Short mmCIF file of C-alpha atoms in Angstrom, two decimals:
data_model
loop_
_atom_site.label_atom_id
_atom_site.label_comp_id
_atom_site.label_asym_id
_atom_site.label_seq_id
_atom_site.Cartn_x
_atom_site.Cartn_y
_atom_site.Cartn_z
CA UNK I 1 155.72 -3.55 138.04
CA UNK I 2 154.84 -1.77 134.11
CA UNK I 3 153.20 -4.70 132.49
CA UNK I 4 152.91 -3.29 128.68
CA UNK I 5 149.69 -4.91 127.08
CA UNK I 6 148.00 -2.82 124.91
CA UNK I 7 148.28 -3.68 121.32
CA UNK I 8 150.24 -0.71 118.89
CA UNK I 9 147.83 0.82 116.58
CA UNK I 10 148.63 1.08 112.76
CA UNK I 11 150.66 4.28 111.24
CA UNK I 12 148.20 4.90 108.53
CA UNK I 13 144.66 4.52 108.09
CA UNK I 14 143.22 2.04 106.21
CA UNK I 15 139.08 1.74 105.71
CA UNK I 16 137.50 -1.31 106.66
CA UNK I 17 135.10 -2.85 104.31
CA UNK I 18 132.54 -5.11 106.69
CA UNK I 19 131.30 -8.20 105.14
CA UNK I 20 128.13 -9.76 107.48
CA UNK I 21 126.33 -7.90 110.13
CA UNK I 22 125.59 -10.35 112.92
CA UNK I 23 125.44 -9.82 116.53
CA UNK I 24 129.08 -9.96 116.93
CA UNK I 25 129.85 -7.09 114.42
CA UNK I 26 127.29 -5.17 116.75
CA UNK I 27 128.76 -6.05 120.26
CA UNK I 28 132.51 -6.35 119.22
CA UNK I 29 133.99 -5.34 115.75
CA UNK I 30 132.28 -2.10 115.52
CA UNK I 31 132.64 -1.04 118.90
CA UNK I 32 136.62 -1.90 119.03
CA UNK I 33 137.05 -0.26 116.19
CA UNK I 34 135.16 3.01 117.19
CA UNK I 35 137.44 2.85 120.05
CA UNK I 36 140.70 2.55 117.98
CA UNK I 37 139.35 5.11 115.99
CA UNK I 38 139.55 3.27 112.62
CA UNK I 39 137.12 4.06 109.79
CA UNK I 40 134.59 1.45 108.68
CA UNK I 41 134.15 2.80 105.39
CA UNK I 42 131.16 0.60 104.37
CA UNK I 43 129.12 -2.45 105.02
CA UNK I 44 127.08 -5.37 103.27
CA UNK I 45 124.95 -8.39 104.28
CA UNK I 46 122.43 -10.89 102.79
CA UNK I 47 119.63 -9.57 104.33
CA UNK I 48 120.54 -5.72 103.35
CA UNK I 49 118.24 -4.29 106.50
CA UNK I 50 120.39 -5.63 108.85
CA UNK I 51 123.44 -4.06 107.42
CA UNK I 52 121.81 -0.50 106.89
CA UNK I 53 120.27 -0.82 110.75
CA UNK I 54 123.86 -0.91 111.80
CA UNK I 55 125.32 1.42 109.25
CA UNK I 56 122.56 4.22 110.70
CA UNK I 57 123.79 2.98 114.29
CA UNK I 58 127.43 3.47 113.94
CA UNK I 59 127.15 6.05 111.37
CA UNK I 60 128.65 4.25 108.43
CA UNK I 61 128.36 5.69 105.10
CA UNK I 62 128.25 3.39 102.69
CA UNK I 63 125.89 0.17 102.63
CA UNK I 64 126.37 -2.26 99.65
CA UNK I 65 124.29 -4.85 98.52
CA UNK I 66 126.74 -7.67 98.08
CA UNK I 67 130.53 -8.09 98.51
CA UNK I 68 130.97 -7.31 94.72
CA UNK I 69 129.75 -4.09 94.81
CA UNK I 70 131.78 -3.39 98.08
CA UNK I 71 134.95 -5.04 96.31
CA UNK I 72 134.14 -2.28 93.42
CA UNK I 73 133.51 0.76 95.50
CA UNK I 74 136.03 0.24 98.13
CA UNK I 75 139.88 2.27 98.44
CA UNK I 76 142.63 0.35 97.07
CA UNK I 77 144.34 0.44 100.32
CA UNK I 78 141.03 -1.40 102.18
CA UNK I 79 140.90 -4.12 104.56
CA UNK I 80 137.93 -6.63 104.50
CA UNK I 81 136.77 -7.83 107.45
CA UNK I 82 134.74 -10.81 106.73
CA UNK I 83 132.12 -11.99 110.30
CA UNK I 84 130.00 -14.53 108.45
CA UNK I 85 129.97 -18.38 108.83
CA UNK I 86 132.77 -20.42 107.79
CA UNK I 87 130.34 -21.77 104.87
CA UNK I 88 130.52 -18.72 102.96
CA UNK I 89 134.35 -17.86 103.42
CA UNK I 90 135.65 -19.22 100.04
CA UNK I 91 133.07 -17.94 98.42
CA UNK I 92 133.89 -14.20 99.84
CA UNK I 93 137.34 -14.51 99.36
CA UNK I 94 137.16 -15.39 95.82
CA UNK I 95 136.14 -11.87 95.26
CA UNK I 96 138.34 -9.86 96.67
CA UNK I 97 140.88 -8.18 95.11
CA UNK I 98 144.27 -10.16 94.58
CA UNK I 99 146.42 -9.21 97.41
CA UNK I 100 143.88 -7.65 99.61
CA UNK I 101 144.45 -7.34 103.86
CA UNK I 102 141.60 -9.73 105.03
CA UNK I 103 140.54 -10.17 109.06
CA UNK I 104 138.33 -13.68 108.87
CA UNK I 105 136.15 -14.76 111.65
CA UNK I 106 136.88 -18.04 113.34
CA UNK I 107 137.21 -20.67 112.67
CA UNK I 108 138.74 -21.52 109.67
CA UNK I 109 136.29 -23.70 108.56
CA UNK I 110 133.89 -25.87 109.53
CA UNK I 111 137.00 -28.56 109.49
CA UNK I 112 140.35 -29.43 108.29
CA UNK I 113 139.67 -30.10 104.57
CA UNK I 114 137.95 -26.41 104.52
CA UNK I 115 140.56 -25.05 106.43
CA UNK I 116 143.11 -26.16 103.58
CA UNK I 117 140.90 -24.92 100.53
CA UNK I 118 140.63 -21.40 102.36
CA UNK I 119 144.53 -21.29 102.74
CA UNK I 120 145.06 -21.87 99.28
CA UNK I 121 142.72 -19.72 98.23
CA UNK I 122 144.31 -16.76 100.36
CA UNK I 123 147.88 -18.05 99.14
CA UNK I 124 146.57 -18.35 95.29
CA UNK I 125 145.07 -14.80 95.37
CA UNK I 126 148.08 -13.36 97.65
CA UNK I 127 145.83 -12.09 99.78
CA UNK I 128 147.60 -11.34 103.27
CA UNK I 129 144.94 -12.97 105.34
CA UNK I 130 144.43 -13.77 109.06
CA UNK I 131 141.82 -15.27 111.48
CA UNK I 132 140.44 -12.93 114.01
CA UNK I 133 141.26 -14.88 117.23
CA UNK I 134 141.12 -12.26 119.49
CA UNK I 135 142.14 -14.09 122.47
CA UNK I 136 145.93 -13.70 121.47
CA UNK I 137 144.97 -9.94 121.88
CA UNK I 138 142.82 -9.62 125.24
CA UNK I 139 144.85 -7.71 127.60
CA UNK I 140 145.13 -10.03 130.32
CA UNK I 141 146.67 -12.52 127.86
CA UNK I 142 148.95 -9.54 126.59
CA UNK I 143 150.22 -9.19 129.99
CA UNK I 144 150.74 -12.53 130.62
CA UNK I 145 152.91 -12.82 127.78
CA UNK I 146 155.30 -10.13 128.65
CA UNK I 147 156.08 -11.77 131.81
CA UNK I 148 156.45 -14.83 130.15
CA UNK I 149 158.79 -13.68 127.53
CA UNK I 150 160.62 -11.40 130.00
CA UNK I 151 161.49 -14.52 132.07
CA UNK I 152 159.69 -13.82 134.84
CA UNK I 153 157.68 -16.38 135.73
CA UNK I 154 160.77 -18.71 134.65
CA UNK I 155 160.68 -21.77 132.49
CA UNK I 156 156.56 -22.14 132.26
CA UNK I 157 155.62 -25.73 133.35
CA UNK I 158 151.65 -25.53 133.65
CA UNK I 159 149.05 -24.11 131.29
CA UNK I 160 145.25 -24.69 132.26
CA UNK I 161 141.99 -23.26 131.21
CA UNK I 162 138.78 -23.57 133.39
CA UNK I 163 135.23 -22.69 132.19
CA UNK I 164 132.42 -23.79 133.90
CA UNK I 165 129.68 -21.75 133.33
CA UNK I 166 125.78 -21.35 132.03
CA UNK I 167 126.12 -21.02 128.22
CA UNK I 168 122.99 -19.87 126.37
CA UNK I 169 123.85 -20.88 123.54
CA UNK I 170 119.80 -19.57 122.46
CA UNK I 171 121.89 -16.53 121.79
CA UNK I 172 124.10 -18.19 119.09
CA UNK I 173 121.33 -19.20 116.67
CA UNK I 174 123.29 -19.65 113.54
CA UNK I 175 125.97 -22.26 115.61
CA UNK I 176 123.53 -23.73 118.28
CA UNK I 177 122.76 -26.53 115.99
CA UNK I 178 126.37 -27.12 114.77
CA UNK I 179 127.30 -30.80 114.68
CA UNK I 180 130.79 -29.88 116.31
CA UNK I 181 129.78 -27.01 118.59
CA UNK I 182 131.92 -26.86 121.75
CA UNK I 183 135.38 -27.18 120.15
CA UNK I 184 135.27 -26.04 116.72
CA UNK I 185 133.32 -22.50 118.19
CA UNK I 186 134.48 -22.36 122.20
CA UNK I 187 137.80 -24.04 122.77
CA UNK I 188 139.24 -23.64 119.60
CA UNK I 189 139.79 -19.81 121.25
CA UNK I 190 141.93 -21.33 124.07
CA UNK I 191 143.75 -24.08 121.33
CA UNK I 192 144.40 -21.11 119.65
CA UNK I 193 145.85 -19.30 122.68
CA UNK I 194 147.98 -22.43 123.77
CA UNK I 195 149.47 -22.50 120.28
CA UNK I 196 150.63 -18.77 120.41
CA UNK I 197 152.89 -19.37 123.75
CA UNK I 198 154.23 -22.99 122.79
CA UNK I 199 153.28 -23.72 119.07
CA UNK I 200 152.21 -27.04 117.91
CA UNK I 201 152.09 -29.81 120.23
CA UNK I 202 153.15 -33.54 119.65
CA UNK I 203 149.98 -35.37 120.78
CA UNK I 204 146.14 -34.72 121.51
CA UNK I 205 143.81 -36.39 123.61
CA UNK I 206 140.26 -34.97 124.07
CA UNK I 207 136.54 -36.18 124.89
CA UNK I 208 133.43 -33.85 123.92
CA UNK I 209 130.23 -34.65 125.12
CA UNK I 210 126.57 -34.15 125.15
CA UNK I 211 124.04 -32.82 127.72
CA UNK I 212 121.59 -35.77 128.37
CA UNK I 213 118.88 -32.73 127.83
CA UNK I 214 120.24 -30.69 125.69
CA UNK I 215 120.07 -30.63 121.69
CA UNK I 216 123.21 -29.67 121.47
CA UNK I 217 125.92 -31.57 119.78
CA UNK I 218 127.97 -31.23 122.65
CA UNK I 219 128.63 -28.73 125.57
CA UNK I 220 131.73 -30.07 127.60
CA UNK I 221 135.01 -30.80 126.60
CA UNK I 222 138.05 -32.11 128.48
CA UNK I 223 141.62 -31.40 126.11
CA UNK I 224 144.65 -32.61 127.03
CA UNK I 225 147.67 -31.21 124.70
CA UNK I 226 150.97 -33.04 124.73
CA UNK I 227 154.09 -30.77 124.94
CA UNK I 228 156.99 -32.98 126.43
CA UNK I 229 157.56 -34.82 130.01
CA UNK I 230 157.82 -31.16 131.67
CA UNK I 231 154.74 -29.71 130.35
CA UNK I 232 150.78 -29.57 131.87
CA UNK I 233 148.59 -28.87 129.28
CA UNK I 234 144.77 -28.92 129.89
CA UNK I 235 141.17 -27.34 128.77
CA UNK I 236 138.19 -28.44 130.72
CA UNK I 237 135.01 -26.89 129.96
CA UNK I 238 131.34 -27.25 131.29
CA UNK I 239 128.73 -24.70 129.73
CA UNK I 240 125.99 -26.37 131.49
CA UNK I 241 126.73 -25.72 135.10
CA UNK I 242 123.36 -24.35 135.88
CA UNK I 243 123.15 -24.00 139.44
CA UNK I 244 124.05 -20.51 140.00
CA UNK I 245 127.11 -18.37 140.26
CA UNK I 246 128.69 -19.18 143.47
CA UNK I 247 130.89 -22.25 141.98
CA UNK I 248 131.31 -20.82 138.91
CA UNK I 249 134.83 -20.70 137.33
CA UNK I 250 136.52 -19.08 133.95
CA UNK I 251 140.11 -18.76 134.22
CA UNK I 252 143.57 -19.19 132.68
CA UNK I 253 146.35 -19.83 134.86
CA UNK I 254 149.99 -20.61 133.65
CA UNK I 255 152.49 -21.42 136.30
CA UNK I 256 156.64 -21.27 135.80
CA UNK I 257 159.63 -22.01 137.86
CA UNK I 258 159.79 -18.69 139.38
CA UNK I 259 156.20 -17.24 139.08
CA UNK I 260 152.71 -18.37 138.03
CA UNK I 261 149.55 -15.67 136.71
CA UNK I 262 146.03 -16.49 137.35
CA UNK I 263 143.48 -14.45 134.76
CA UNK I 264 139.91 -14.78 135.65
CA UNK I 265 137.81 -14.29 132.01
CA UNK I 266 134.86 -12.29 133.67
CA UNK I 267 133.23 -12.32 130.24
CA UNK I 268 131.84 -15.73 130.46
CA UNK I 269 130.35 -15.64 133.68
CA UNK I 270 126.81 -14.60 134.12
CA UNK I 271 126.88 -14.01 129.92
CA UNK I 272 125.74 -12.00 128.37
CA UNK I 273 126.24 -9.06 131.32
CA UNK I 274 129.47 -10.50 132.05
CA UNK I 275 132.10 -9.98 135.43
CA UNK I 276 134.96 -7.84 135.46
CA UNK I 277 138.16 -9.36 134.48
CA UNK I 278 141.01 -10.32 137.44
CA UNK I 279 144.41 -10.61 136.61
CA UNK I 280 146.59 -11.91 138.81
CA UNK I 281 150.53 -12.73 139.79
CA UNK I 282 152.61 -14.20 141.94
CA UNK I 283 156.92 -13.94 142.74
CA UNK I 284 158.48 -14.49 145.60
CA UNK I 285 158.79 -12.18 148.48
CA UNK I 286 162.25 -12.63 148.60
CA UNK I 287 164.45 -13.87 145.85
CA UNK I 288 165.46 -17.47 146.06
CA UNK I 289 162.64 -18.51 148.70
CA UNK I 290 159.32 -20.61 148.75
CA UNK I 291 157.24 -17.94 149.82
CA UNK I 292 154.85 -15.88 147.54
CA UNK I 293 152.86 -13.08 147.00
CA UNK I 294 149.65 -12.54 144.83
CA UNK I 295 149.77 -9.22 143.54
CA UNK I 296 146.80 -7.98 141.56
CA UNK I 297 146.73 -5.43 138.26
CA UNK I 298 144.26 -3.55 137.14
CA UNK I 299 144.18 -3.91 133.33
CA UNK I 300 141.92 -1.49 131.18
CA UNK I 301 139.64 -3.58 128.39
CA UNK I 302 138.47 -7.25 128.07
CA UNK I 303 138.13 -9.94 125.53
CA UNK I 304 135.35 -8.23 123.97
CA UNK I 305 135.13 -5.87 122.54
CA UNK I 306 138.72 -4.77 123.47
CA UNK I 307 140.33 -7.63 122.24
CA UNK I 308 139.08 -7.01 118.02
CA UNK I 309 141.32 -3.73 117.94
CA UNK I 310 144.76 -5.98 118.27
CA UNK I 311 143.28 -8.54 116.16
CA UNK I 312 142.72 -5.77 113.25
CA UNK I 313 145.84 -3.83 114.39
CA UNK I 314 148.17 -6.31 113.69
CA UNK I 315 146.77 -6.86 110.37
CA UNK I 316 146.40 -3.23 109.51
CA UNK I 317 150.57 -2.95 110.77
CA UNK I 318 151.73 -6.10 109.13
CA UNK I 319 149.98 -4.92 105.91
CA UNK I 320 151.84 -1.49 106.47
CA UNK I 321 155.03 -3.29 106.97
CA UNK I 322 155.32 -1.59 111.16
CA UNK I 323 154.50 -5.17 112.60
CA UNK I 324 156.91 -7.69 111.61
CA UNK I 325 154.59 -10.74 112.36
CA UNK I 326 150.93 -11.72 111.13
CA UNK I 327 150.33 -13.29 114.31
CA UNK I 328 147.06 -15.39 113.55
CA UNK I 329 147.87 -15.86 109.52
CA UNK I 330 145.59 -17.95 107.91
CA UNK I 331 149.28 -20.11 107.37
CA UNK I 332 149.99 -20.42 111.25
CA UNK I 333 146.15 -20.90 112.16
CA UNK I 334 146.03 -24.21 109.96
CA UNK I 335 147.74 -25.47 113.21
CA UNK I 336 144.89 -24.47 115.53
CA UNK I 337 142.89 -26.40 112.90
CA UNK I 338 144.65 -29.52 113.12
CA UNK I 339 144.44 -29.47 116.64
CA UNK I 340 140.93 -29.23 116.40
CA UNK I 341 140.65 -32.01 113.98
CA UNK I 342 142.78 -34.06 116.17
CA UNK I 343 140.24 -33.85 119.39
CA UNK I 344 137.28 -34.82 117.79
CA UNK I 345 139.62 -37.84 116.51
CA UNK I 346 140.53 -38.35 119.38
CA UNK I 347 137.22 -38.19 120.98
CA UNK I 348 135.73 -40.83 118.79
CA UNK I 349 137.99 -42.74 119.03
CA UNK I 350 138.09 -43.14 122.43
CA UNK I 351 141.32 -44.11 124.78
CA UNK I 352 142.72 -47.50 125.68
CA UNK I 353 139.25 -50.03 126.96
CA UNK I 354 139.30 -51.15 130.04
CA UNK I 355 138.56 -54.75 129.30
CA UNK I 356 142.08 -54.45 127.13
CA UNK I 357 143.93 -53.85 130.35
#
């Protein structure tokens, strides 16, 4: 079977303007779009070094020294791609040029009151503005979604993600100390993801929770999303399952009435070096019976860094006026937001006590 999955690139170019130069612009937004071929026409940081280590590194020209300088020197037609901490967002976006193409990192805020104030600030400035939540884009969700929209797998009945893995979250200095870590930086990805197959859902119920020797605000998280009587929703994630790789799990699997598809995220597994990626489906061996076959499909590219070239495509089209759809607006991402707000309601608050039954 031809499983299309690899995102359209824009008709015309259009020069990205970097704003931040973390780790993540290093391992993922520069090297996507070196692969897509797009040109990064300049970058700027608070501390300046940073930003002219990796302009030497990827051989961009131009290094500013803050975002007004960049806003001032950059082509009319530029995209700003903004990979700081939600913190800083407003404060970015309130100097970019009115109607600008902006790509901002997740999440949209450090909670639902931010999220709102950065919405209207995009909508006040008309700035056609999305979150880079790249997981719509990896190629073994791209796949899945064709067979899902092509009927394939039938009417879709079960939706699960499964991490349990060794996070070191040492490597994510500037969120390590967050006071809502796990969600708000790890599931909100798969929220997201959910969201983009079945939209908003009527009910959430979630617990977070703490490592009893950890600092860490909280490093597993157990989400259950409510979409109707025929509908399994679920996220369960452990980052502290430390006892080596052999029980080790990261996957998605979504199972319909005719077919289900199993994608194993290698990425997360033995992080930073990663495993390769399995995708996975299964149809019946013959049409109308309960017997069936796994096939598997080699897919090229991953979540990272593969994943940041749809993210800024779709942008870059939409802007263009090729792509129809901003899939992650800023507009349709207040959703993943409320979501998010929801489980950590939901987790304080706690469900029904037993001493009420």
């Amino acid at each position: 079977m031809n499983i299309p999955y690899k995102p359209l690139l824009p008709e015309t170019k259009q020069p990205i303007i970097i704003i931040g130069a973390s780790g993540i612009v290093k391992d993922a937004h520069l090297p996507a779009y070196e692969m897509a071929g797009f040109k990064v026409f300049g970058i700027t940081n608070r501390t300046i070094s940073k930003a002219h280590d990796l302009a030497k590194e990827f051989k961009i020209e131009h290094v500013f020294e803050n975002v007004a300088a960049a806003v001032k020197n950059a082509p009319s037609n530029a995209v700003y791609d903004i990979t700081v901490l939600p913190d800083q967002y407003i404060e970015i976006l309130e100097q970019l040029p009115d109607g600008a193409a902006v790509l901002i990192q997740k999440p949209m805020g450090n909670d639902l009151t931010q999220a709102r104030e950065i919405v209207a600030v995009c909508e006040r400035k008309n700035l056609v503005a999305a979150i880079n939540f790249q997981l719509r884009f990896a190629s073994f969700v791209s796949a899945a979604r064709y067979l899902i929209n092509e009927g394939i797998l039938g009417q879709l009945y079960d939706f699960e993600f499964k991490v349990t893995v060794n996070t070191p979250w040492e490597l994510f200095p500037l969120i390590k100390e967050h006071p809502r870590l796990e969600i708000l930086f790890h599931s909100v990805h798969y929220i997201d993801c959910i969201r983009s197959f079945l939209g908003n859902p009527k009910g959430v119920m979630a617990k977070t929770a703490k490592h009893p020797l950890k600092k860490l605000s909280s490093s597993r998280s157990t989400i259950i999303l409510d979409y109707g009587e025929d509908m399994h929703v679920v996220i369960n994630t452990n980052h502290d399952h430390h006892f080596g790789p052999k029980h080790e799990e990261s996957y998605i699997k979504w199972e319909g009435t005719k077919g289900a598809v199993r994608a194993k995220m290698g990425l997360l597994m033995n992080y930073p070096d990663g495993l390769p990626d399995v995708f996975e489906y299964a149809l019946p061996i013959k049409e109308g019976e309960n017997e069936y076959q796994w096939t598997e499909v080699k897919l090229e590219g991953s979540w990272f860094p593969e994943a940041f070239i749809g993210a800024m495509s779709n942008l870059m089209r939409y802007k263009e006026g090729s792509d129809e759809k901003l899939s992650a607006s800023v507009q349709d991402v207040l959703g993943t937001m409320k979501v998010v707000e929801a489980c950590y309601i939901s987790s304080k608050n706690g469900g029904i006590s037993f001493d009420e039954v």
